[in-house]
Amino acid sequence: MVEAVQDAGVVVTGAGGGIGAALARRFAAEGARVVVNDLDAHKAEAVADEIGGIAVPGDASAVVADARDALGGAVDVFCANAGVAFGGPDVADLADAKSWELSWDVNVMAHVRAAHELLPEWLERGSGRFVSTVSAAGLLTMIGAAPYAVTKHGAYAFAEWLSLTYRHRGVKVHAVCPQGVRTDMLAATGSAGDLVLRPTAIEPDDVADALFKGIDEDRFLILPHPEVAGYYQARATEPDRWLTSMNHLQQKWEANQ
């Protein structure tokens, strides 16, 4: 058992399935009191019933107040897990304003709004934990999915900023950055996901395992696919070589469209 989460009040957004449901199950198994949030009320209620949690369905951007009430007045851990993925192979996809707006709102601004609500309480008492489900795309990129890749970079940057700004005041932050995970979102990535993500895809429970290992070791960056560290290093130290390699993937993808 991870002592840091026992009896903690935990909120997991986007927890009706996939990574979010796996996180909710794991927190509950570790003795936490879990609020299960999802836009789909039936899915949220099903997971909450399974784990003995509390379903608080609705928009992840506005869940903090209701979740706090459901937990008896305090949120100890907030898992900003809800996300959306949009993209396409054509230049025209870059002009899809609705996809960009929704991606920014869910993948970045929902995190910002939650932190804005939570930080006064956390800073006053000197403790709190913010878990951001980012993606390896936030460290690297993803072919064929500009809104997803760009906003996941934003999510990572915000988690990093939270950590460097508030860690000395008791706020713990974790950025979880998996590659492919066998979820509905992976299924929706189409041929790009088949090429880049599916061959090394892991289960949602593997992501939960990686997070809890990171919590136990007090680490900011959580890499359920350890090889991402090498890719991230190559991107930073040899950017042109890395971009050329990614462009080869892009060309391979285009040839199969």
PDB file of C-alpha atoms in Angstrom:
ATOM      1  CA  MET A   1       0.000   0.000   0.000  1.00  0.00           C
ATOM      2  CA  VAL A   2       1.130   3.551  -0.760  1.00  0.00           C
ATOM      3  CA  GLU A   3       0.738   5.444   2.507  1.00  0.00           C
ATOM      4  CA  ALA A   4       0.490   8.827   0.768  1.00  0.00           C
ATOM      5  CA  VAL A   5      -2.942   8.026  -0.680  1.00  0.00           C
ATOM      6  CA  GLN A   6      -4.584   6.030   2.124  1.00  0.00           C
ATOM      7  CA  ASP A   7      -7.857   7.713   3.091  1.00  0.00           C
ATOM      8  CA  ALA A   8      -7.064  10.562   0.684  1.00  0.00           C
ATOM      9  CA  GLY A   9      -9.894  12.320  -1.124  1.00  0.00           C
ATOM     10  CA  VAL A  10      -9.174  11.679  -4.799  1.00  0.00           C
ATOM     11  CA  VAL A  11     -10.811  13.019  -7.963  1.00  0.00           C
ATOM     12  CA  VAL A  12     -10.228  11.317 -11.324  1.00  0.00           C
ATOM     13  CA  THR A  13     -11.619  13.015 -14.420  1.00  0.00           C
ATOM     14  CA  GLY A  14     -12.416  11.049 -17.543  1.00  0.00           C
ATOM     15  CA  ALA A  15     -12.728   7.990 -15.328  1.00  0.00           C
ATOM     16  CA  GLY A  16     -15.573   6.234 -17.099  1.00  0.00           C
ATOM     17  CA  GLY A  17     -13.108   3.993 -18.916  1.00  0.00           C
ATOM     18  CA  GLY A  18      -9.525   3.566 -20.066  1.00  0.00           C
ATOM     19  CA  ILE A  19      -6.700   5.091 -18.035  1.00  0.00           C
ATOM     20  CA  GLY A  20      -9.089   7.063 -15.826  1.00  0.00           C
ATOM     21  CA  ALA A  21     -11.006   3.978 -14.734  1.00  0.00           C
ATOM     22  CA  ALA A  22      -7.737   2.153 -14.051  1.00  0.00           C
ATOM     23  CA  LEU A  23      -6.534   5.046 -11.891  1.00  0.00           C
ATOM     24  CA  ALA A  24      -9.831   5.174 -10.001  1.00  0.00           C
ATOM     25  CA  ARG A  25      -9.690   1.433  -9.317  1.00  0.00           C
ATOM     26  CA  ARG A  26      -6.097   1.614  -8.134  1.00  0.00           C
ATOM     27  CA  PHE A  27      -6.661   4.585  -5.820  1.00  0.00           C
ATOM     28  CA  ALA A  28      -9.668   2.820  -4.311  1.00  0.00           C
ATOM     29  CA  ALA A  29      -7.670  -0.394  -3.860  1.00  0.00           C
ATOM     30  CA  GLU A  30      -5.013   1.631  -2.034  1.00  0.00           C
ATOM     31  CA  GLY A  31      -7.585   2.897   0.461  1.00  0.00           C
ATOM     32  CA  ALA A  32      -8.482   6.274  -1.025  1.00  0.00           C
ATOM     33  CA  ARG A  33     -11.959   7.793  -1.238  1.00  0.00           C
ATOM     34  CA  VAL A  34     -12.541   8.308  -4.946  1.00  0.00           C
ATOM     35  CA  VAL A  35     -14.744  10.651  -6.949  1.00  0.00           C
ATOM     36  CA  VAL A  36     -15.302   9.275 -10.439  1.00  0.00           C
ATOM     37  CA  ASN A  37     -15.902  12.022 -12.988  1.00  0.00           C
ATOM     38  CA  ASP A  38     -16.895  11.557 -16.621  1.00  0.00           C
ATOM     39  CA  LEU A  39     -19.095  13.315 -19.156  1.00  0.00           C
ATOM     40  CA  ASP A  40     -20.974  10.027 -19.526  1.00  0.00           C
ATOM     41  CA  ALA A  41     -22.966   9.722 -16.313  1.00  0.00           C
ATOM     42  CA  HIS A  42     -23.721   6.019 -16.798  1.00  0.00           C
ATOM     43  CA  LYS A  43     -20.037   5.169 -17.185  1.00  0.00           C
ATOM     44  CA  ALA A  44     -19.091   7.270 -14.164  1.00  0.00           C
ATOM     45  CA  GLU A  45     -21.750   5.578 -12.047  1.00  0.00           C
ATOM     46  CA  ALA A  46     -20.730   2.105 -13.203  1.00  0.00           C
ATOM     47  CA  VAL A  47     -17.094   2.621 -12.190  1.00  0.00           C
ATOM     48  CA  ALA A  48     -18.084   4.298  -8.926  1.00  0.00           C
ATOM     49  CA  ASP A  49     -20.400   1.412  -8.041  1.00  0.00           C
ATOM     50  CA  GLU A  50     -17.635  -1.088  -8.834  1.00  0.00           C
ATOM     51  CA  ILE A  51     -15.039   0.549  -6.562  1.00  0.00           C
ATOM     52  CA  GLY A  52     -17.248   1.952  -3.821  1.00  0.00           C
ATOM     53  CA  GLY A  53     -16.599   5.491  -5.021  1.00  0.00           C
ATOM     54  CA  ILE A  54     -18.785   8.503  -5.697  1.00  0.00           C
ATOM     55  CA  ALA A  55     -19.915   9.426  -9.192  1.00  0.00           C
ATOM     56  CA  VAL A  56     -19.798  13.146  -9.998  1.00  0.00           C
ATOM     57  CA  PRO A  57     -20.492  13.285 -13.735  1.00  0.00           C
ATOM     58  CA  GLY A  58     -20.081  16.399 -15.849  1.00  0.00           C
ATOM     59  CA  ASP A  59     -17.493  18.687 -17.378  1.00  0.00           C
ATOM     60  CA  ALA A  60     -13.990  18.060 -16.027  1.00  0.00           C
ATOM     61  CA  SER A  61     -13.375  21.820 -16.077  1.00  0.00           C
ATOM     62  CA  ALA A  62     -16.023  22.453 -13.438  1.00  0.00           C
ATOM     63  CA  VAL A  63     -15.906  19.403 -11.196  1.00  0.00           C
ATOM     64  CA  VAL A  64     -13.823  20.645  -8.262  1.00  0.00           C
ATOM     65  CA  ALA A  65     -16.570  22.261  -6.154  1.00  0.00           C
ATOM     66  CA  ASP A  66     -18.980  19.331  -6.448  1.00  0.00           C
ATOM     67  CA  ALA A  67     -16.178  16.811  -5.894  1.00  0.00           C
ATOM     68  CA  ARG A  68     -15.016  18.662  -2.806  1.00  0.00           C
ATOM     69  CA  ASP A  69     -18.521  18.531  -1.378  1.00  0.00           C
ATOM     70  CA  ALA A  70     -18.825  14.823  -2.216  1.00  0.00           C
ATOM     71  CA  LEU A  71     -15.578  14.134  -0.350  1.00  0.00           C
ATOM     72  CA  GLY A  72     -16.648  15.975   2.756  1.00  0.00           C
ATOM     73  CA  GLY A  73     -14.875  19.259   2.166  1.00  0.00           C
ATOM     74  CA  ALA A  74     -11.380  18.543   0.854  1.00  0.00           C
ATOM     75  CA  VAL A  75      -9.653  17.214  -2.247  1.00  0.00           C
ATOM     76  CA  ASP A  76      -6.228  15.730  -1.558  1.00  0.00           C
ATOM     77  CA  VAL A  77      -5.393  14.339  -5.009  1.00  0.00           C
ATOM     78  CA  PHE A  78      -6.661  15.598  -8.351  1.00  0.00           C
ATOM     79  CA  CYS A  79      -6.074  13.470 -11.444  1.00  0.00           C
ATOM     80  CA  ALA A  80      -6.531  15.632 -14.546  1.00  0.00           C
ATOM     81  CA  ASN A  81      -7.033  12.670 -16.838  1.00  0.00           C
ATOM     82  CA  ALA A  82      -9.844  13.643 -19.226  1.00  0.00           C
ATOM     83  CA  GLY A  83      -8.564  14.282 -22.737  1.00  0.00           C
ATOM     84  CA  VAL A  84      -9.542  14.514 -26.379  1.00  0.00           C
ATOM     85  CA  ALA A  85      -7.621  13.695 -29.542  1.00  0.00           C
ATOM     86  CA  PHE A  86      -8.180  15.264 -32.930  1.00  0.00           C
ATOM     87  CA  GLY A  87      -6.121  15.200 -36.093  1.00  0.00           C
ATOM     88  CA  GLY A  88      -5.983  14.221 -39.707  1.00  0.00           C
ATOM     89  CA  PRO A  89      -3.660  13.812 -42.682  1.00  0.00           C
ATOM     90  CA  ASP A  90      -4.682  16.922 -44.619  1.00  0.00           C
ATOM     91  CA  VAL A  91      -3.598  20.560 -44.401  1.00  0.00           C
ATOM     92  CA  ALA A  92      -7.298  21.442 -44.120  1.00  0.00           C
ATOM     93  CA  ASP A  93      -7.395  19.746 -40.721  1.00  0.00           C
ATOM     94  CA  LEU A  94      -5.134  22.491 -39.373  1.00  0.00           C
ATOM     95  CA  ALA A  95      -7.949  25.002 -39.891  1.00  0.00           C
ATOM     96  CA  ASP A  96     -10.560  23.057 -37.904  1.00  0.00           C
ATOM     97  CA  ALA A  97     -11.143  25.698 -35.240  1.00  0.00           C
ATOM     98  CA  LYS A  98     -13.571  23.575 -33.196  1.00  0.00           C
ATOM     99  CA  SER A  99     -11.010  20.774 -32.825  1.00  0.00           C
ATOM    100  CA  TRP A 100      -8.363  23.233 -31.673  1.00  0.00           C
ATOM    101  CA  GLU A 101     -10.687  24.990 -29.251  1.00  0.00           C
ATOM    102  CA  LEU A 102     -11.942  21.771 -27.672  1.00  0.00           C
ATOM    103  CA  SER A 103      -8.402  20.380 -27.474  1.00  0.00           C
ATOM    104  CA  TRP A 104      -7.154  23.484 -25.662  1.00  0.00           C
ATOM    105  CA  ASP A 105     -10.150  23.512 -23.362  1.00  0.00           C
ATOM    106  CA  VAL A 106     -10.017  19.854 -22.310  1.00  0.00           C
ATOM    107  CA  ASN A 107      -6.308  19.040 -22.590  1.00  0.00           C
ATOM    108  CA  VAL A 108      -4.944  22.250 -21.063  1.00  0.00           C
ATOM    109  CA  MET A 109      -7.473  24.705 -19.658  1.00  0.00           C
ATOM    110  CA  ALA A 110      -9.348  22.076 -17.635  1.00  0.00           C
ATOM    111  CA  HIS A 111      -6.059  21.501 -15.795  1.00  0.00           C
ATOM    112  CA  VAL A 112      -5.561  25.234 -15.279  1.00  0.00           C
ATOM    113  CA  ARG A 113      -9.100  25.715 -13.945  1.00  0.00           C
ATOM    114  CA  ALA A 114      -8.785  22.788 -11.552  1.00  0.00           C
ATOM    115  CA  ALA A 115      -5.457  24.040 -10.222  1.00  0.00           C
ATOM    116  CA  HIS A 116      -6.921  27.521  -9.757  1.00  0.00           C
ATOM    117  CA  GLU A 117      -9.675  26.056  -7.588  1.00  0.00           C
ATOM    118  CA  LEU A 118      -7.440  23.700  -5.637  1.00  0.00           C
ATOM    119  CA  LEU A 119      -4.288  25.692  -4.956  1.00  0.00           C
ATOM    120  CA  PRO A 120      -5.602  28.111  -2.295  1.00  0.00           C
ATOM    121  CA  GLU A 121      -6.688  25.176  -0.115  1.00  0.00           C
ATOM    122  CA  TRP A 122      -3.517  23.183  -0.788  1.00  0.00           C
ATOM    123  CA  LEU A 123      -1.168  26.101  -0.142  1.00  0.00           C
ATOM    124  CA  GLU A 124      -2.949  27.000   3.089  1.00  0.00           C
ATOM    125  CA  ARG A 125      -2.546  23.514   4.505  1.00  0.00           C
ATOM    126  CA  GLY A 126       0.829  22.789   2.857  1.00  0.00           C
ATOM    127  CA  SER A 127      -0.145  19.664   0.930  1.00  0.00           C
ATOM    128  CA  GLY A 128      -1.870  18.486  -2.233  1.00  0.00           C
ATOM    129  CA  ARG A 129      -1.178  16.277  -5.233  1.00  0.00           C
ATOM    130  CA  PHE A 130      -1.911  17.061  -8.912  1.00  0.00           C
ATOM    131  CA  VAL A 131      -1.648  14.202 -11.408  1.00  0.00           C
ATOM    132  CA  SER A 132      -1.670  15.205 -15.069  1.00  0.00           C
ATOM    133  CA  THR A 133      -2.269  12.502 -17.671  1.00  0.00           C
ATOM    134  CA  VAL A 134      -0.246  14.032 -20.485  1.00  0.00           C
ATOM    135  CA  SER A 135       1.056  11.563 -23.115  1.00  0.00           C
ATOM    136  CA  ALA A 136       4.430  10.912 -24.667  1.00  0.00           C
ATOM    137  CA  ALA A 137       3.127  13.299 -27.339  1.00  0.00           C
ATOM    138  CA  GLY A 138       3.652  16.061 -24.778  1.00  0.00           C
ATOM    139  CA  LEU A 139       7.359  15.269 -24.672  1.00  0.00           C
ATOM    140  CA  LEU A 140       7.761  14.275 -28.312  1.00  0.00           C
ATOM    141  CA  THR A 141       4.908  14.730 -30.822  1.00  0.00           C
ATOM    142  CA  MET A 142       2.368  12.681 -32.766  1.00  0.00           C
ATOM    143  CA  ILE A 143       2.083  12.454 -36.528  1.00  0.00           C
ATOM    144  CA  GLY A 144      -1.267  13.357 -38.025  1.00  0.00           C
ATOM    145  CA  ALA A 145      -2.612  15.003 -34.872  1.00  0.00           C
ATOM    146  CA  ALA A 146      -1.531  18.627 -34.559  1.00  0.00           C
ATOM    147  CA  PRO A 147      -4.162  19.735 -31.992  1.00  0.00           C
ATOM    148  CA  TYR A 148      -3.400  16.732 -29.794  1.00  0.00           C
ATOM    149  CA  ALA A 149       0.385  17.055 -30.010  1.00  0.00           C
ATOM    150  CA  VAL A 150       0.426  20.798 -29.396  1.00  0.00           C
ATOM    151  CA  THR A 151      -2.018  20.808 -26.488  1.00  0.00           C
ATOM    152  CA  LYS A 152      -0.321  17.868 -24.815  1.00  0.00           C
ATOM    153  CA  HIS A 153       2.890  19.906 -24.912  1.00  0.00           C
ATOM    154  CA  GLY A 154       0.864  22.594 -23.149  1.00  0.00           C
ATOM    155  CA  ALA A 155      -0.404  20.144 -20.530  1.00  0.00           C
ATOM    156  CA  TYR A 156       3.145  19.010 -19.809  1.00  0.00           C
ATOM    157  CA  ALA A 157       4.390  22.598 -19.597  1.00  0.00           C
ATOM    158  CA  PHE A 158       1.643  23.485 -17.125  1.00  0.00           C
ATOM    159  CA  ALA A 159       2.387  20.470 -14.922  1.00  0.00           C
ATOM    160  CA  GLU A 160       6.081  21.382 -14.997  1.00  0.00           C
ATOM    161  CA  TRP A 161       5.274  24.978 -14.037  1.00  0.00           C
ATOM    162  CA  LEU A 162       3.076  23.826 -11.144  1.00  0.00           C
ATOM    163  CA  SER A 163       5.848  21.628  -9.833  1.00  0.00           C
ATOM    164  CA  LEU A 164       8.639  24.177  -9.994  1.00  0.00           C
ATOM    165  CA  THR A 165       6.432  26.909  -8.541  1.00  0.00           C
ATOM    166  CA  TYR A 166       4.848  25.109  -5.599  1.00  0.00           C
ATOM    167  CA  ARG A 167       6.919  22.055  -4.671  1.00  0.00           C
ATOM    168  CA  HIS A 168       8.557  23.888  -1.748  1.00  0.00           C
ATOM    169  CA  ARG A 169       5.057  24.617  -0.426  1.00  0.00           C
ATOM    170  CA  GLY A 170       3.977  20.970  -0.259  1.00  0.00           C
ATOM    171  CA  VAL A 171       2.290  20.519  -3.650  1.00  0.00           C
ATOM    172  CA  LYS A 172       3.283  17.304  -5.412  1.00  0.00           C
ATOM    173  CA  VAL A 173       2.887  17.103  -9.189  1.00  0.00           C
ATOM    174  CA  HIS A 174       3.176  14.095 -11.498  1.00  0.00           C
ATOM    175  CA  ALA A 175       3.141  14.184 -15.303  1.00  0.00           C
ATOM    176  CA  VAL A 176       2.168  10.776 -16.715  1.00  0.00           C
ATOM    177  CA  CYS A 177       3.422  10.359 -20.286  1.00  0.00           C
ATOM    178  CA  PRO A 178       2.592   6.984 -21.856  1.00  0.00           C
ATOM    179  CA  GLN A 179       2.761   6.122 -25.521  1.00  0.00           C
ATOM    180  CA  GLY A 180       0.034   3.787 -26.806  1.00  0.00           C
ATOM    181  CA  VAL A 181      -2.463   2.486 -24.261  1.00  0.00           C
ATOM    182  CA  ARG A 182      -5.212   0.040 -25.202  1.00  0.00           C
ATOM    183  CA  THR A 183      -8.189   2.360 -24.829  1.00  0.00           C
ATOM    184  CA  ASP A 184     -10.969   3.743 -26.995  1.00  0.00           C
ATOM    185  CA  MET A 185      -8.744   6.753 -27.706  1.00  0.00           C
ATOM    186  CA  LEU A 186      -6.082   4.505 -29.224  1.00  0.00           C
ATOM    187  CA  ALA A 187      -8.706   2.835 -31.380  1.00  0.00           C
ATOM    188  CA  ALA A 188      -9.753   6.278 -32.630  1.00  0.00           C
ATOM    189  CA  THR A 189      -6.243   7.228 -33.793  1.00  0.00           C
ATOM    190  CA  GLY A 190      -6.666   5.185 -36.973  1.00  0.00           C
ATOM    191  CA  SER A 191      -3.753   4.379 -39.238  1.00  0.00           C
ATOM    192  CA  ALA A 192      -1.351   6.798 -37.498  1.00  0.00           C
ATOM    193  CA  GLY A 193      -1.943   5.043 -34.190  1.00  0.00           C
ATOM    194  CA  ASP A 194      -1.615   1.649 -35.856  1.00  0.00           C
ATOM    195  CA  LEU A 195       1.819   2.653 -37.156  1.00  0.00           C
ATOM    196  CA  VAL A 196       3.256   4.512 -34.170  1.00  0.00           C
ATOM    197  CA  LEU A 197       1.402   3.414 -31.031  1.00  0.00           C
ATOM    198  CA  ARG A 198      -0.237   0.039 -31.343  1.00  0.00           C
ATOM    199  CA  PRO A 199       2.930  -2.115 -31.653  1.00  0.00           C
ATOM    200  CA  THR A 200       4.073  -1.201 -28.113  1.00  0.00           C
ATOM    201  CA  ALA A 201       0.670  -0.465 -26.568  1.00  0.00           C
ATOM    202  CA  ILE A 202       0.191  -1.348 -22.904  1.00  0.00           C
ATOM    203  CA  GLU A 203      -2.869  -1.817 -20.698  1.00  0.00           C
ATOM    204  CA  PRO A 204      -4.434   0.988 -18.620  1.00  0.00           C
ATOM    205  CA  ASP A 205      -3.511  -0.929 -15.463  1.00  0.00           C
ATOM    206  CA  ASP A 206       0.159  -0.644 -16.493  1.00  0.00           C
ATOM    207  CA  VAL A 207      -0.194   3.139 -16.476  1.00  0.00           C
ATOM    208  CA  ALA A 208      -1.694   3.015 -12.984  1.00  0.00           C
ATOM    209  CA  ASP A 209       1.190   0.816 -11.835  1.00  0.00           C
ATOM    210  CA  ALA A 210       3.706   3.309 -13.224  1.00  0.00           C
ATOM    211  CA  LEU A 211       1.982   6.220 -11.497  1.00  0.00           C
ATOM    212  CA  PHE A 212       1.949   4.518  -8.122  1.00  0.00           C
ATOM    213  CA  LYS A 213       5.603   3.594  -8.446  1.00  0.00           C
ATOM    214  CA  GLY A 214       6.286   7.253  -9.212  1.00  0.00           C
ATOM    215  CA  ILE A 215       4.239   8.418  -6.236  1.00  0.00           C
ATOM    216  CA  ASP A 216       6.139   6.044  -3.978  1.00  0.00           C
ATOM    217  CA  GLU A 217       9.455   7.357  -5.359  1.00  0.00           C
ATOM    218  CA  ASP A 218       8.276  10.989  -5.353  1.00  0.00           C
ATOM    219  CA  ARG A 219       9.008  11.484  -9.083  1.00  0.00           C
ATOM    220  CA  PHE A 220       7.540  14.197 -11.312  1.00  0.00           C
ATOM    221  CA  LEU A 221       7.923  12.513 -14.703  1.00  0.00           C
ATOM    222  CA  ILE A 222       6.167   9.149 -15.020  1.00  0.00           C
ATOM    223  CA  LEU A 223       7.098   7.088 -18.099  1.00  0.00           C
ATOM    224  CA  PRO A 224       5.022   3.902 -18.422  1.00  0.00           C
ATOM    225  CA  HIS A 225       7.072   3.275 -21.595  1.00  0.00           C
ATOM    226  CA  PRO A 226      10.651   3.700 -20.285  1.00  0.00           C
ATOM    227  CA  GLU A 227      12.060   3.969 -23.822  1.00  0.00           C
ATOM    228  CA  VAL A 228      10.445   7.406 -24.111  1.00  0.00           C
ATOM    229  CA  ALA A 229      13.301   8.792 -21.987  1.00  0.00           C
ATOM    230  CA  GLY A 230      15.750   7.953 -24.777  1.00  0.00           C
ATOM    231  CA  TYR A 231      13.518   9.508 -27.429  1.00  0.00           C
ATOM    232  CA  TYR A 232      13.127  12.646 -25.311  1.00  0.00           C
ATOM    233  CA  GLN A 233      16.879  12.904 -24.863  1.00  0.00           C
ATOM    234  CA  ALA A 234      17.460  12.486 -28.601  1.00  0.00           C
ATOM    235  CA  ARG A 235      14.883  15.178 -29.358  1.00  0.00           C
ATOM    236  CA  ALA A 236      16.681  17.599 -27.032  1.00  0.00           C
ATOM    237  CA  THR A 237      20.274  16.847 -28.013  1.00  0.00           C
ATOM    238  CA  GLU A 238      19.948  16.026 -31.732  1.00  0.00           C
ATOM    239  CA  PRO A 239      16.786  17.789 -32.906  1.00  0.00           C
ATOM    240  CA  ASP A 240      17.483  17.626 -36.643  1.00  0.00           C
ATOM    241  CA  ARG A 241      18.279  13.934 -36.520  1.00  0.00           C
ATOM    242  CA  TRP A 242      15.160  13.330 -34.458  1.00  0.00           C
ATOM    243  CA  LEU A 243      12.984  15.387 -36.821  1.00  0.00           C
ATOM    244  CA  THR A 244      14.368  13.493 -39.806  1.00  0.00           C
ATOM    245  CA  SER A 245      13.485  10.213 -38.123  1.00  0.00           C
ATOM    246  CA  MET A 246       9.964  11.442 -37.386  1.00  0.00           C
ATOM    247  CA  ASN A 247       9.609  12.689 -40.951  1.00  0.00           C
ATOM    248  CA  HIS A 248      10.451   9.202 -42.181  1.00  0.00           C
ATOM    249  CA  LEU A 249       7.523   7.944 -40.086  1.00  0.00           C
ATOM    250  CA  GLN A 250       5.354  10.656 -41.593  1.00  0.00           C
ATOM    251  CA  GLN A 251       6.320   9.600 -45.114  1.00  0.00           C
ATOM    252  CA  LYS A 252       5.663   5.951 -44.285  1.00  0.00           C
ATOM    253  CA  TRP A 253       2.222   6.890 -42.972  1.00  0.00           C
ATOM    254  CA  GLU A 254       1.421   9.011 -46.033  1.00  0.00           C
ATOM    255  CA  ALA A 255       2.413   6.164 -48.357  1.00  0.00           C
ATOM    256  CA  ASN A 256      -0.163   3.926 -46.682  1.00  0.00           C
ATOM    257  CA  GLN A 257      -3.088   6.371 -46.840  1.00  0.00           C
TER     258      GLN A 257
END
